[in-house]
PDB file of C-alpha atoms and ligand atoms in Angstrom:
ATOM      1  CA  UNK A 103     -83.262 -52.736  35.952  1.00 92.00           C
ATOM      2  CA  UNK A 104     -81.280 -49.852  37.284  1.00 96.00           C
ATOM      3  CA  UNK A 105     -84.005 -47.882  38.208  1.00 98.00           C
ATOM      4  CA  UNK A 106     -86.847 -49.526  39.228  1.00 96.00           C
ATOM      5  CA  UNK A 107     -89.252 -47.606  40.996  1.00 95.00           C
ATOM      6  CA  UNK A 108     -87.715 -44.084  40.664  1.00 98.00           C
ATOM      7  CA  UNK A 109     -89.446 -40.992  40.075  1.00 98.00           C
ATOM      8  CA  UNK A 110     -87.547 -38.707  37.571  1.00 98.00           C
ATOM      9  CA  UNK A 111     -88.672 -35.456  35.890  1.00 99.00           C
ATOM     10  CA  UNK A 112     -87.041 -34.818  32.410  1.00 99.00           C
ATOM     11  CA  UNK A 113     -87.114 -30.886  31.620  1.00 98.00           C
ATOM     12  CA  UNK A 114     -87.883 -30.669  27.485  1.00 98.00           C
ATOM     13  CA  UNK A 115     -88.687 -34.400  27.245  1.00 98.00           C
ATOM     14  CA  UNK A 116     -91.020 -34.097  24.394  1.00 98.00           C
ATOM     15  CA  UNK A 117     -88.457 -34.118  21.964  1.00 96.00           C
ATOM     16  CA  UNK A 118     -84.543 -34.472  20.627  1.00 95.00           C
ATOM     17  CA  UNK A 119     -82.613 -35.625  23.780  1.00 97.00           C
ATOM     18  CA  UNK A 120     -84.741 -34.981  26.147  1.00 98.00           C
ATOM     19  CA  UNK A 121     -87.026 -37.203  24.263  1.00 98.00           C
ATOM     20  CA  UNK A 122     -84.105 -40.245  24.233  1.00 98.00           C
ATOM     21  CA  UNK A 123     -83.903 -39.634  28.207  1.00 98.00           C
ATOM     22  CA  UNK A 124     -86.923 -40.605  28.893  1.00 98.00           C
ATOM     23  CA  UNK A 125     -87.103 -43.728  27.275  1.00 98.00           C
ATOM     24  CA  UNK A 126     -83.762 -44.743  28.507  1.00 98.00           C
ATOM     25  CA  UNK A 127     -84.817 -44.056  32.093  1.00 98.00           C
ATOM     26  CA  UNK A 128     -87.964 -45.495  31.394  1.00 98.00           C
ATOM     27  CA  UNK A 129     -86.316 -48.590  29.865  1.00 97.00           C
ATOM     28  CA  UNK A 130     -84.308 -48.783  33.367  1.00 98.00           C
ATOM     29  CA  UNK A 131     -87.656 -49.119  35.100  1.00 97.00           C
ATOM     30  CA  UNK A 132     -87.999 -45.096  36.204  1.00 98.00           C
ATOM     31  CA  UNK A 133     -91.480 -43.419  35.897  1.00 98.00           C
ATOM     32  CA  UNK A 134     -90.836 -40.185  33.890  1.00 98.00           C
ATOM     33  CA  UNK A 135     -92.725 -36.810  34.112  1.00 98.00           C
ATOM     34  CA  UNK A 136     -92.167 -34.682  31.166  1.00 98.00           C
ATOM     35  CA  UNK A 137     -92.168 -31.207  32.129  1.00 98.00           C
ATOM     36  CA  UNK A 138     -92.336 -28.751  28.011  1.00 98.00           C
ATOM     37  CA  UNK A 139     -93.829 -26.271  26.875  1.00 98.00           C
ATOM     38  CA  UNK A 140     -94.381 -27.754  23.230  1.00 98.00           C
ATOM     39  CA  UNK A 141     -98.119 -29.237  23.987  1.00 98.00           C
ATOM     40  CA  UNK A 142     -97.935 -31.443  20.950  1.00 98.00           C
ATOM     41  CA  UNK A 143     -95.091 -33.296  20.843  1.00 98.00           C
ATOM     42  CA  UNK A 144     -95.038 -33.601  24.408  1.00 98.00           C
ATOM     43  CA  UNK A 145     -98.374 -35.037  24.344  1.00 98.00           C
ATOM     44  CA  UNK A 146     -97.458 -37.357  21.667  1.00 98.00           C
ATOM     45  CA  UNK A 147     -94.228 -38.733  23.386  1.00 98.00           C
ATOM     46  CA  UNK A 148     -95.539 -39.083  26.438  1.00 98.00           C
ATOM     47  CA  UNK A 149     -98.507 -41.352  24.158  1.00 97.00           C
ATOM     48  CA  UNK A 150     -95.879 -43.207  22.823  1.00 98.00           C
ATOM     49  CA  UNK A 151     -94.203 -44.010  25.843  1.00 98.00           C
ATOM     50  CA  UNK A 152     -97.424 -45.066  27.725  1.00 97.00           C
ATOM     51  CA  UNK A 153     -97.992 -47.587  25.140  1.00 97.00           C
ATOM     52  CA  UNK A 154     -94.431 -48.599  25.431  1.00 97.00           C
ATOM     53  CA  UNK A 155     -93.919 -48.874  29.373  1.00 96.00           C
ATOM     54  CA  UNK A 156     -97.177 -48.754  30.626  1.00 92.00           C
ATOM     55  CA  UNK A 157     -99.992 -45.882  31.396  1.00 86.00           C
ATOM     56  CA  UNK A 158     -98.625 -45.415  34.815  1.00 91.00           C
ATOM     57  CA  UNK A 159     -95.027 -44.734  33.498  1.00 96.00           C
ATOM     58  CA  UNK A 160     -95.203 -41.531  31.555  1.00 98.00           C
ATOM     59  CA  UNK A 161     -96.891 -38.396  32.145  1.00 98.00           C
ATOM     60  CA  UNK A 162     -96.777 -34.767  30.157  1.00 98.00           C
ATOM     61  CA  UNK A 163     -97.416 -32.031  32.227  1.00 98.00           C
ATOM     62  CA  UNK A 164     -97.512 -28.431  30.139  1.00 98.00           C
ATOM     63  CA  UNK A 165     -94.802 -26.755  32.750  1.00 98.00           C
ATOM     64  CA  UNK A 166     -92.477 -24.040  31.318  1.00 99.00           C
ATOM     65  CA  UNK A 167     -89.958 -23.731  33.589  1.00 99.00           C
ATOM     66  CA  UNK A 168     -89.494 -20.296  33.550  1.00 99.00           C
ATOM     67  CA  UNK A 169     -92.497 -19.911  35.754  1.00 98.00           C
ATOM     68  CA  UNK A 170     -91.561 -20.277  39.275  1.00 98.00           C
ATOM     69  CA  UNK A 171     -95.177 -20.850  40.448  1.00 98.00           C
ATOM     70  CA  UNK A 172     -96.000 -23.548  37.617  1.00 98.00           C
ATOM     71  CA  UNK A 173     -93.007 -25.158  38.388  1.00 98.00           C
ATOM     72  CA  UNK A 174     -93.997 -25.550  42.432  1.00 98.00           C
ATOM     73  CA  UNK A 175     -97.462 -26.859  42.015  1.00 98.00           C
ATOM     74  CA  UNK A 176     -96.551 -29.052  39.489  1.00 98.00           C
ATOM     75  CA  UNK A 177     -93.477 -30.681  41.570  1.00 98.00           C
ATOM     76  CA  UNK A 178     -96.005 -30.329  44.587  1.00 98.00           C
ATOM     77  CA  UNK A 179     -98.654 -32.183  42.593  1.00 98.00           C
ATOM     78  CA  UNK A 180     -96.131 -35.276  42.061  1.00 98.00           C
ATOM     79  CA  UNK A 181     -95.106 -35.624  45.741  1.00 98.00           C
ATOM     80  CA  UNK A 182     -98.402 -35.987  47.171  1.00 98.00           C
ATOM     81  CA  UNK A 183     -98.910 -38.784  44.630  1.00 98.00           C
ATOM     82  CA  UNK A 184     -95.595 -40.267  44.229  1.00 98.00           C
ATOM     83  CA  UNK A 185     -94.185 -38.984  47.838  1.00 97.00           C
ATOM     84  CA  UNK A 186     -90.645 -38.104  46.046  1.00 97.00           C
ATOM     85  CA  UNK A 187     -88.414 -37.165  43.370  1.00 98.00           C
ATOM     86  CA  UNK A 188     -85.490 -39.704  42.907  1.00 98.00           C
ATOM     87  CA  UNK A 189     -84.274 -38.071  39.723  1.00 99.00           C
ATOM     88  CA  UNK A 190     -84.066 -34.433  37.721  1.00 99.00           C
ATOM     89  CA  UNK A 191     -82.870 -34.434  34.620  1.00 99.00           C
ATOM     90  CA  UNK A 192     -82.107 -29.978  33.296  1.00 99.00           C
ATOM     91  CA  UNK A 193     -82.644 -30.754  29.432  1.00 98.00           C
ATOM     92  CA  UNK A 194     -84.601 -28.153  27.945  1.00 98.00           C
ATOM     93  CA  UNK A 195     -82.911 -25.712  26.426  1.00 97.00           C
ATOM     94  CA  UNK A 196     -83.415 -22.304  23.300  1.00 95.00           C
ATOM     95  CA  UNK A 197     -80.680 -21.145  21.436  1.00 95.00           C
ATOM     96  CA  UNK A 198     -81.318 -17.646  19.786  1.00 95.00           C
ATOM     97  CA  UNK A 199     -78.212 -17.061  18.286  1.00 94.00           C
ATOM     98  CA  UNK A 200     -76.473 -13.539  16.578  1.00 95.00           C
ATOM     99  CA  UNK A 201     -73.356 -11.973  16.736  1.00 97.00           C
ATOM    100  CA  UNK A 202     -73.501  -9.630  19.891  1.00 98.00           C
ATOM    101  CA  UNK A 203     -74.000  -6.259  17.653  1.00 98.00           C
ATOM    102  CA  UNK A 204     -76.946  -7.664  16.525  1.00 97.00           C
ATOM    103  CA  UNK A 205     -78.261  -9.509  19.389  1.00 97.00           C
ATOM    104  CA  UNK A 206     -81.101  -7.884  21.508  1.00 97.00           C
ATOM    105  CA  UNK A 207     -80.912  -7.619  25.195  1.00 98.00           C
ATOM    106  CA  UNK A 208     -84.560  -9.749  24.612  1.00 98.00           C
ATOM    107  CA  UNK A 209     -83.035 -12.685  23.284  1.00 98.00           C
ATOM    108  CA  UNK A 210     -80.076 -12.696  25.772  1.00 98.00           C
ATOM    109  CA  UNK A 211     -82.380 -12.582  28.374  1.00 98.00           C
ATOM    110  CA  UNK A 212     -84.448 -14.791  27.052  1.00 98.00           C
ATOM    111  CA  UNK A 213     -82.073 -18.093  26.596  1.00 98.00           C
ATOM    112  CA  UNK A 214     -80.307 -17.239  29.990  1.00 98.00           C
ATOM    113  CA  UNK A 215     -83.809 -17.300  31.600  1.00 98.00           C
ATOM    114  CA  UNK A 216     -85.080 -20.766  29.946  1.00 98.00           C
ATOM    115  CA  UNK A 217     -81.603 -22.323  30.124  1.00 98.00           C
ATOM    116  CA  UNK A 218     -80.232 -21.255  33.481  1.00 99.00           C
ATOM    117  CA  UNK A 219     -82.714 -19.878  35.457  1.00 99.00           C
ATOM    118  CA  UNK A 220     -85.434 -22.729  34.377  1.00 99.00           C
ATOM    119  CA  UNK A 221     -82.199 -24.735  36.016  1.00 99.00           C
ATOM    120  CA  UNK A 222     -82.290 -23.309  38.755  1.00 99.00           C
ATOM    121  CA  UNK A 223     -85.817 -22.855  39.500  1.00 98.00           C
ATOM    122  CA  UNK A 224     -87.042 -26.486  39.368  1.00 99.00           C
ATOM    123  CA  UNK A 225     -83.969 -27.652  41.291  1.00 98.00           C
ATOM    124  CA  UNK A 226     -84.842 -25.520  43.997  1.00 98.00           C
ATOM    125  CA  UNK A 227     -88.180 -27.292  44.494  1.00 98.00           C
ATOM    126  CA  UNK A 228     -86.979 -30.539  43.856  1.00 98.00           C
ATOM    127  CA  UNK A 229     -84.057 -30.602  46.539  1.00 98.00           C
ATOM    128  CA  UNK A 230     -86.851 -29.872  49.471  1.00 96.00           C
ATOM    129  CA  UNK A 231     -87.943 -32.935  48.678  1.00 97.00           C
ATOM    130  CA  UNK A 232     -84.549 -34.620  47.897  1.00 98.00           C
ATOM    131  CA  UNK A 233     -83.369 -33.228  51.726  1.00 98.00           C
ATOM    132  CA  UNK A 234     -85.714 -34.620  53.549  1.00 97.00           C
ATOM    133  CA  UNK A 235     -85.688 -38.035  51.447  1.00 97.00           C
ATOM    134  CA  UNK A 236     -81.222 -37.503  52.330  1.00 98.00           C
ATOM    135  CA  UNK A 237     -81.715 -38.969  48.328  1.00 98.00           C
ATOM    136  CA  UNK A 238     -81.448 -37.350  44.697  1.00 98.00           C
ATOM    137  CA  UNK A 239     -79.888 -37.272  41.324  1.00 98.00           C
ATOM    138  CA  UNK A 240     -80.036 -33.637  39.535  1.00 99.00           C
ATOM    139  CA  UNK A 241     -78.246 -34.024  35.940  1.00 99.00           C
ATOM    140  CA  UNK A 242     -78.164 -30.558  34.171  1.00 99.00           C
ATOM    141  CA  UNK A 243     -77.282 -30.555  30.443  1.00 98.00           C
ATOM    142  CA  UNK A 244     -74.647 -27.806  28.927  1.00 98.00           C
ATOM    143  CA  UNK A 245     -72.806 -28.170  26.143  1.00 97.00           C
ATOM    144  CA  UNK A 246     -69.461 -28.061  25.213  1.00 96.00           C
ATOM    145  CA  UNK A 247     -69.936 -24.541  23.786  1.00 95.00           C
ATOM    146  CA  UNK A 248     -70.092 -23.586  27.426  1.00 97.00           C
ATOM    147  CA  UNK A 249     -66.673 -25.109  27.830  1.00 96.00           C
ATOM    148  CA  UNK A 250     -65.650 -23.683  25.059  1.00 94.00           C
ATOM    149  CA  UNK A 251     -67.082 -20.485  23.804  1.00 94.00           C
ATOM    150  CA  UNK A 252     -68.545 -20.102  20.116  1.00 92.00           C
ATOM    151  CA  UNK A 253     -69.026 -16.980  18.044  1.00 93.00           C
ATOM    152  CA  UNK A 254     -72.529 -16.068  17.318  1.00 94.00           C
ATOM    153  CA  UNK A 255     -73.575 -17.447  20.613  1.00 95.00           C
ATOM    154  CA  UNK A 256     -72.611 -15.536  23.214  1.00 97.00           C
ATOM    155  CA  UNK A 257     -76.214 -15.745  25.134  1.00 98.00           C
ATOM    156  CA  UNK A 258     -76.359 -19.595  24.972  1.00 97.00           C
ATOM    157  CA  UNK A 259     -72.405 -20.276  25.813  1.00 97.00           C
ATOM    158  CA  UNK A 260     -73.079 -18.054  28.735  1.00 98.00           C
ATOM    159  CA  UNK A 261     -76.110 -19.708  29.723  1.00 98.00           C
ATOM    160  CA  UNK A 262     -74.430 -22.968  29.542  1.00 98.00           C
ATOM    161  CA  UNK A 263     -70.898 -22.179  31.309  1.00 98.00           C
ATOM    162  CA  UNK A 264     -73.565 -20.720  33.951  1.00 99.00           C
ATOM    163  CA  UNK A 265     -75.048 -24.029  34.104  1.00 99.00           C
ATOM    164  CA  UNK A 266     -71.655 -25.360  34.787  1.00 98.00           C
ATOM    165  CA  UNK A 267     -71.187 -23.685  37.746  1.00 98.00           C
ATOM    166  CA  UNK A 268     -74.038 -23.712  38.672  1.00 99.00           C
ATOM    167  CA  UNK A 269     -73.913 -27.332  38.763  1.00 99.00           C
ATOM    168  CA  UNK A 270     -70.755 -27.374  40.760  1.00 98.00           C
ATOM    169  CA  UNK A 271     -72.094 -24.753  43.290  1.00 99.00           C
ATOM    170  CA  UNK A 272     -75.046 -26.867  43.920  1.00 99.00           C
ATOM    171  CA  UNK A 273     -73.155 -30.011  44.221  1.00 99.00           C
ATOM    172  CA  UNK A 274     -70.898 -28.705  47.203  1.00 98.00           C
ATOM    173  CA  UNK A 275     -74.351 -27.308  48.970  1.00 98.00           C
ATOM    174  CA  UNK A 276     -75.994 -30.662  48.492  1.00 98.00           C
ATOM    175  CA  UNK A 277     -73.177 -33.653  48.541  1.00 98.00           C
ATOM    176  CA  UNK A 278     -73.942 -34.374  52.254  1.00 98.00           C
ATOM    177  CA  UNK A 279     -77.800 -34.924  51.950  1.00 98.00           C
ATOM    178  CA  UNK A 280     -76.987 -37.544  49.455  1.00 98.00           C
ATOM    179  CA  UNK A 281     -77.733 -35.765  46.502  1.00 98.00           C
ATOM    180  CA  UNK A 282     -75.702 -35.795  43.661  1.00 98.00           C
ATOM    181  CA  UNK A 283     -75.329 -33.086  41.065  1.00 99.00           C
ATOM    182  CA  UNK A 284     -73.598 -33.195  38.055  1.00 99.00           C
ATOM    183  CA  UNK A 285     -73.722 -31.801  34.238  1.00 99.00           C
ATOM    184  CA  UNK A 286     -73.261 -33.198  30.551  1.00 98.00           C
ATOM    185  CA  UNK A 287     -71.514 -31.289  27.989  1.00 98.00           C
ATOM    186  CA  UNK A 288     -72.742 -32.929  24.350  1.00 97.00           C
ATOM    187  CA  UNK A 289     -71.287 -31.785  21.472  1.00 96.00           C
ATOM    188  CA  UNK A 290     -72.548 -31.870  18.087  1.00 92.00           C
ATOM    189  CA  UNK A 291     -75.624 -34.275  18.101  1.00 94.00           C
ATOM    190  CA  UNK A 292     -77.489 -35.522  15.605  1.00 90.00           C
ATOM    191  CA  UNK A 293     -80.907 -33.345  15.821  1.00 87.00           C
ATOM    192  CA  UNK A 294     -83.610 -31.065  13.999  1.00 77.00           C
ATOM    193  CA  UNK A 295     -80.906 -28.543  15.034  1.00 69.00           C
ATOM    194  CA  UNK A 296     -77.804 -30.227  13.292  1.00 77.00           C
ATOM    195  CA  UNK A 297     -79.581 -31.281  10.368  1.00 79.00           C
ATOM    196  CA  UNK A 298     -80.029 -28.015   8.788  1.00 75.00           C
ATOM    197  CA  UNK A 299     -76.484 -27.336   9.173  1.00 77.00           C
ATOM    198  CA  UNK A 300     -75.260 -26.670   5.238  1.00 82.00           C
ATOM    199  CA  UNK A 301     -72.364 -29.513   3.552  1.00 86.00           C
ATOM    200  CA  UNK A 302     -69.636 -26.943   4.143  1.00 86.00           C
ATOM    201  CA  UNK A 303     -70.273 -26.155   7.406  1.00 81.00           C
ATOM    202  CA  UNK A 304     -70.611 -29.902   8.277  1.00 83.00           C
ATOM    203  CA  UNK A 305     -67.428 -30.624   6.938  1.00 87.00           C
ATOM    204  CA  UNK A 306     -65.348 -27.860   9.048  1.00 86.00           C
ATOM    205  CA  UNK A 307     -67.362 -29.800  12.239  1.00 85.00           C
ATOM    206  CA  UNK A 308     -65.978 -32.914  11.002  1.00 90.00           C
ATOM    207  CA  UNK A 309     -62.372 -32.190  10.964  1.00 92.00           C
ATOM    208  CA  UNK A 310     -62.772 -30.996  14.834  1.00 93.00           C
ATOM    209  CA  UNK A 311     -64.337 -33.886  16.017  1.00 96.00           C
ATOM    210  CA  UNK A 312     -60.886 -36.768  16.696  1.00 96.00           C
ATOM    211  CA  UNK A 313     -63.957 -39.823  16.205  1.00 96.00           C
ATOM    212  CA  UNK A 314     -64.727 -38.347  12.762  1.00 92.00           C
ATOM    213  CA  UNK A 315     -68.726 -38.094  13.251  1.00 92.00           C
ATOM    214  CA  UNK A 316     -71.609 -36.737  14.990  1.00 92.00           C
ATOM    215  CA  UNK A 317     -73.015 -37.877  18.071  1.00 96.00           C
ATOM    216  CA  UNK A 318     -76.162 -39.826  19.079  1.00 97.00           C
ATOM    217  CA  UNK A 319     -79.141 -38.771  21.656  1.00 97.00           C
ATOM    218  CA  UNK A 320     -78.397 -42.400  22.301  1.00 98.00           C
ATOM    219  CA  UNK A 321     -74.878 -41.098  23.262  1.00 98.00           C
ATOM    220  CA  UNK A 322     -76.172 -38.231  25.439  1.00 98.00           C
ATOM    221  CA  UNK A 323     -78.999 -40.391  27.154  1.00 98.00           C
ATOM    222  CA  UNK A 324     -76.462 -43.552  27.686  1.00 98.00           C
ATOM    223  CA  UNK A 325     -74.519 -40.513  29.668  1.00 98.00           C
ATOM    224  CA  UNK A 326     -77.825 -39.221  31.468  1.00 98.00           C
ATOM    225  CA  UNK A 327     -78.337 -42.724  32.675  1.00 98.00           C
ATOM    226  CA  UNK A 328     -75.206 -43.413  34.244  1.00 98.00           C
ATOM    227  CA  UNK A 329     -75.331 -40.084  36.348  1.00 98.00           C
ATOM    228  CA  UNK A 330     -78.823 -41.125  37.173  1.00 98.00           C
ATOM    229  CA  UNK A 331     -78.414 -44.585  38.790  1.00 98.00           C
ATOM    230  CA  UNK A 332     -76.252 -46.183  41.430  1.00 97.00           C
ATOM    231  CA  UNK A 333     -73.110 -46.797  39.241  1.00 97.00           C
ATOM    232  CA  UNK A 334     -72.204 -42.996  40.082  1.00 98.00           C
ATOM    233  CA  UNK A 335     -73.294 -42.577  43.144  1.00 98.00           C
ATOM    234  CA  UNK A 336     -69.736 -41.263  44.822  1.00 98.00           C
ATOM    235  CA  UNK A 337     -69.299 -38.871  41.812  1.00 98.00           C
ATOM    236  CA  UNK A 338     -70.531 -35.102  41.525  1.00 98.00           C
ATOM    237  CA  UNK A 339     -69.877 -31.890  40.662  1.00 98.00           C
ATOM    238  CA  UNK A 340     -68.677 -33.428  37.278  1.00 98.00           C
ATOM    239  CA  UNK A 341     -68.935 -32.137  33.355  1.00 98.00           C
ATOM    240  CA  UNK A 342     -69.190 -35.157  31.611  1.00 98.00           C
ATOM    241  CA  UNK A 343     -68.102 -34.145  27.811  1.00 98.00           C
ATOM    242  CA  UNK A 344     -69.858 -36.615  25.121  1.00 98.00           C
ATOM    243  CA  UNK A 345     -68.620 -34.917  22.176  1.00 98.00           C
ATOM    244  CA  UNK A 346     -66.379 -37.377  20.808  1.00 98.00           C
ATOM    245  CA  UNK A 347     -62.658 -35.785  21.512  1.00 97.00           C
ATOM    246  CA  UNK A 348     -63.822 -32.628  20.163  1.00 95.00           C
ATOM    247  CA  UNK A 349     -62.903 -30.402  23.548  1.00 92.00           C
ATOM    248  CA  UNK A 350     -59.668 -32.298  24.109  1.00 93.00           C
TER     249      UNK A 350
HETATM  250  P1  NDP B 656     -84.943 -29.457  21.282  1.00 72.10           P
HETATM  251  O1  NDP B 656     -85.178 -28.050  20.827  1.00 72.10           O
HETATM  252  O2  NDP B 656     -85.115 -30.557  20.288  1.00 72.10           O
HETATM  253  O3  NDP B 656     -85.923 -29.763  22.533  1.00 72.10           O
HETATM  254  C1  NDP B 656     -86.015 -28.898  23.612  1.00 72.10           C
HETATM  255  C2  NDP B 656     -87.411 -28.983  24.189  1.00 72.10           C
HETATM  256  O4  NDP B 656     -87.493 -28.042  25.286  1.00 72.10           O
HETATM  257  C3  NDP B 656     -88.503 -28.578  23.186  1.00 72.10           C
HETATM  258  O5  NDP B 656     -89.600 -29.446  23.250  1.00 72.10           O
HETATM  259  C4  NDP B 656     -88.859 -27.174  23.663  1.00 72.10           C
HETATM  260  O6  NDP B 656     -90.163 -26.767  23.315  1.00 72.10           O
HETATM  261  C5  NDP B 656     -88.696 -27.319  25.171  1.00 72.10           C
HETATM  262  N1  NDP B 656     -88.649 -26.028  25.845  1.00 72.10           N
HETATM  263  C6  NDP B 656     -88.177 -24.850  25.380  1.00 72.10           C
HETATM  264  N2  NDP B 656     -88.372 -23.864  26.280  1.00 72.10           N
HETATM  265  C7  NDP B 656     -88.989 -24.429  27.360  1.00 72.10           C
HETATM  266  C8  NDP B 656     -89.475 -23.919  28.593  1.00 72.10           C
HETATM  267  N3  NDP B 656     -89.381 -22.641  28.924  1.00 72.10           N
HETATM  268  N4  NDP B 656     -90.051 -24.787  29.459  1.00 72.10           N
HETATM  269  C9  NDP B 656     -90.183 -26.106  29.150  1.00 72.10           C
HETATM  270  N5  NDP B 656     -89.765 -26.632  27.980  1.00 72.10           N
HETATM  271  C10 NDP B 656     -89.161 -25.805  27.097  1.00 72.10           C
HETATM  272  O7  NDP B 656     -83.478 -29.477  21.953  1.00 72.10           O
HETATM  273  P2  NDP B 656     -82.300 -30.590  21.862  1.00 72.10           P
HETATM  274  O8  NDP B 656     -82.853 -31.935  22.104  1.00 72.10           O
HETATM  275  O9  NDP B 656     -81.511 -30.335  20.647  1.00 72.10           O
HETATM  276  O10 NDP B 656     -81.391 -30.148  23.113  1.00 72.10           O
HETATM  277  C11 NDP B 656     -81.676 -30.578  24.441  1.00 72.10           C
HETATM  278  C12 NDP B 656     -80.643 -29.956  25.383  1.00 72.10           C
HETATM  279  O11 NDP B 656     -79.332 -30.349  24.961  1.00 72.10           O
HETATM  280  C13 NDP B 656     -80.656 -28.427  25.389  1.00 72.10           C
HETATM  281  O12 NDP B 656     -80.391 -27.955  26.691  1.00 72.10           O
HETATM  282  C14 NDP B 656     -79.511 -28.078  24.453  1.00 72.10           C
HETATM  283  O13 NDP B 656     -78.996 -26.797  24.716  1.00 72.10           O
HETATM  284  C15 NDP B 656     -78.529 -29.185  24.769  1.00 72.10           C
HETATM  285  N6  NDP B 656     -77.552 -29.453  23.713  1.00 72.10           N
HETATM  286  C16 NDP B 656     -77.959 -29.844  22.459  1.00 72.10           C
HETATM  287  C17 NDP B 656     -77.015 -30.109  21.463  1.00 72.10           C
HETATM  288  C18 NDP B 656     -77.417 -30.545  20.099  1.00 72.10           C
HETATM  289  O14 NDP B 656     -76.531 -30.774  19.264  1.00 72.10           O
HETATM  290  N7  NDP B 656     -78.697 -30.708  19.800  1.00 72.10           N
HETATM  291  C19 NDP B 656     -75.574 -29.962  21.749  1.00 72.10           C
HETATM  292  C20 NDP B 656     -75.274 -29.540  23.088  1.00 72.10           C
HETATM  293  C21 NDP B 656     -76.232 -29.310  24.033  1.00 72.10           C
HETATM  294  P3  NDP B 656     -90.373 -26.019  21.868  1.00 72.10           P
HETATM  295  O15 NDP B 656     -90.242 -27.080  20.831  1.00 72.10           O
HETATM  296  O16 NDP B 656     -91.764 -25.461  21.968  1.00 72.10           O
HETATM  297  O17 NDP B 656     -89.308 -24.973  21.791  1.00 72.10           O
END
């Protein structure tokens, strides 16, 4: 097991990826604290995975990380029980998207604060800990619309080329604690999200992507997990693309 014994926080772990990450680092022997906002399915995931794993493997915790002060006593809460955080994992993620004449200044705030500044907030109270431990992974997820660009999105594609450098930024601050930051740009997944995309438009995605198909959360998770564990410890400040050739 590559991570037996870590403590890890997943960000939007009740569901989709975030969902996959968990088990994965679960599978690996990490204990996993779900931090979402969506009190059902977090509560059922985190009910699945206890009966999975173990009870004292997977916890739900109704954080949204927008809330700086929610954010602090939960992370607070978990190191005087746990005494660290090994891993972070920056899943969760909106997209509220419209062309920009028709986008309010609401809903670009909006996905910039969930996606960028819910980054940054609970990595800011996770490295105290990982400094004094000299001892962390942080693994934020963008997307290769960050890279990118994509009409109709100009909140999220901001958000996530913020989370980019963000990720790089915080990498260079951190490297010579010991803590490792780096990001994951998935492409087109298969999710609630890309399942309601129409025939047509799934066809045009399709002739973009050089493997010919959609990704997997699998895909996305099996990424997660390498950035999490030992196998990368000398590497960060990386974008690792899982989008099957579509940014080359
Ligand atoms: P989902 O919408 O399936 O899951 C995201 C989870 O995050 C939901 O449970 C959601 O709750 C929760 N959430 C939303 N806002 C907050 C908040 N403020 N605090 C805590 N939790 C919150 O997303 P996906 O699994 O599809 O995507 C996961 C990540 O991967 C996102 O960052 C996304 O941008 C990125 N990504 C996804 C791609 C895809 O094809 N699906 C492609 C590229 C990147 P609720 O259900 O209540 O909204």
């Amino acid at each position: 097991m590559k991570l037996k014994d870590k403590i890890s926080i997943v960000t939007g772990g009740a569901r989709g990826i975030g969902a996959k990450i968990c088990e994965e680092l679960l599978k690996e022997g990490a204990t996993v604290y779900i931090f979402d906002v969506n009190d059902k399915e977090g509560k059922e995931a985190a009910g699945r995975l206890q009966s999975a794993y173990g009870n004292g493997r997977a916890y739900f915790f109704n954080v949204d990380i927008t809330d700086e002060n929610e954010v602090k006593k939960t992370i607070d809460e978990i190191v005087k029980v746990q005494g660290r955080i090994d891993i972070l994992v920056n899943n969760a993620g909106i997209t509220i998207d419209n062309l920009i004449m028709r986008m309010n200044l609401a809903d670009w705030k909006k996905v910039i604060e969930v996606n960028l500044t819910g980054a940054f907030i609970c990595s800011k109270h996770v490295v105290k800990n990982m400094i004094k431990k000299r001892s962390g992974k942080i693994i934020n997820i963008s997307s290769i619309v960050g890279v990118h660009g994509n009409a109709g999105q100009c909140n999220y594609s901001a958000s996530k080329a913020g989370i980019i450098g963000f990720t790089k930024s915080l990498a260079k601050e951190v490297a010579s604690r010991n803590i490792m930051v780096n990001a994951v740009a998935p492409g087109y997944i298969q999710t609630e999200m890309t399942h309601k995309l129409d025939e047509n438009v799934r066809r045009k995605l399709m002739s973009l992507i050089p493997a010919g198909k959609l990704g997997s959360v699998d895909d996305v998770a099996k990424a997660v997990l390498f950035l999490a564990g030992e196998d990368s410890d000398y590497i960060t400040g990386i974008v690792l693309n899982v989008d099957g050739g579509m940014g080359i």
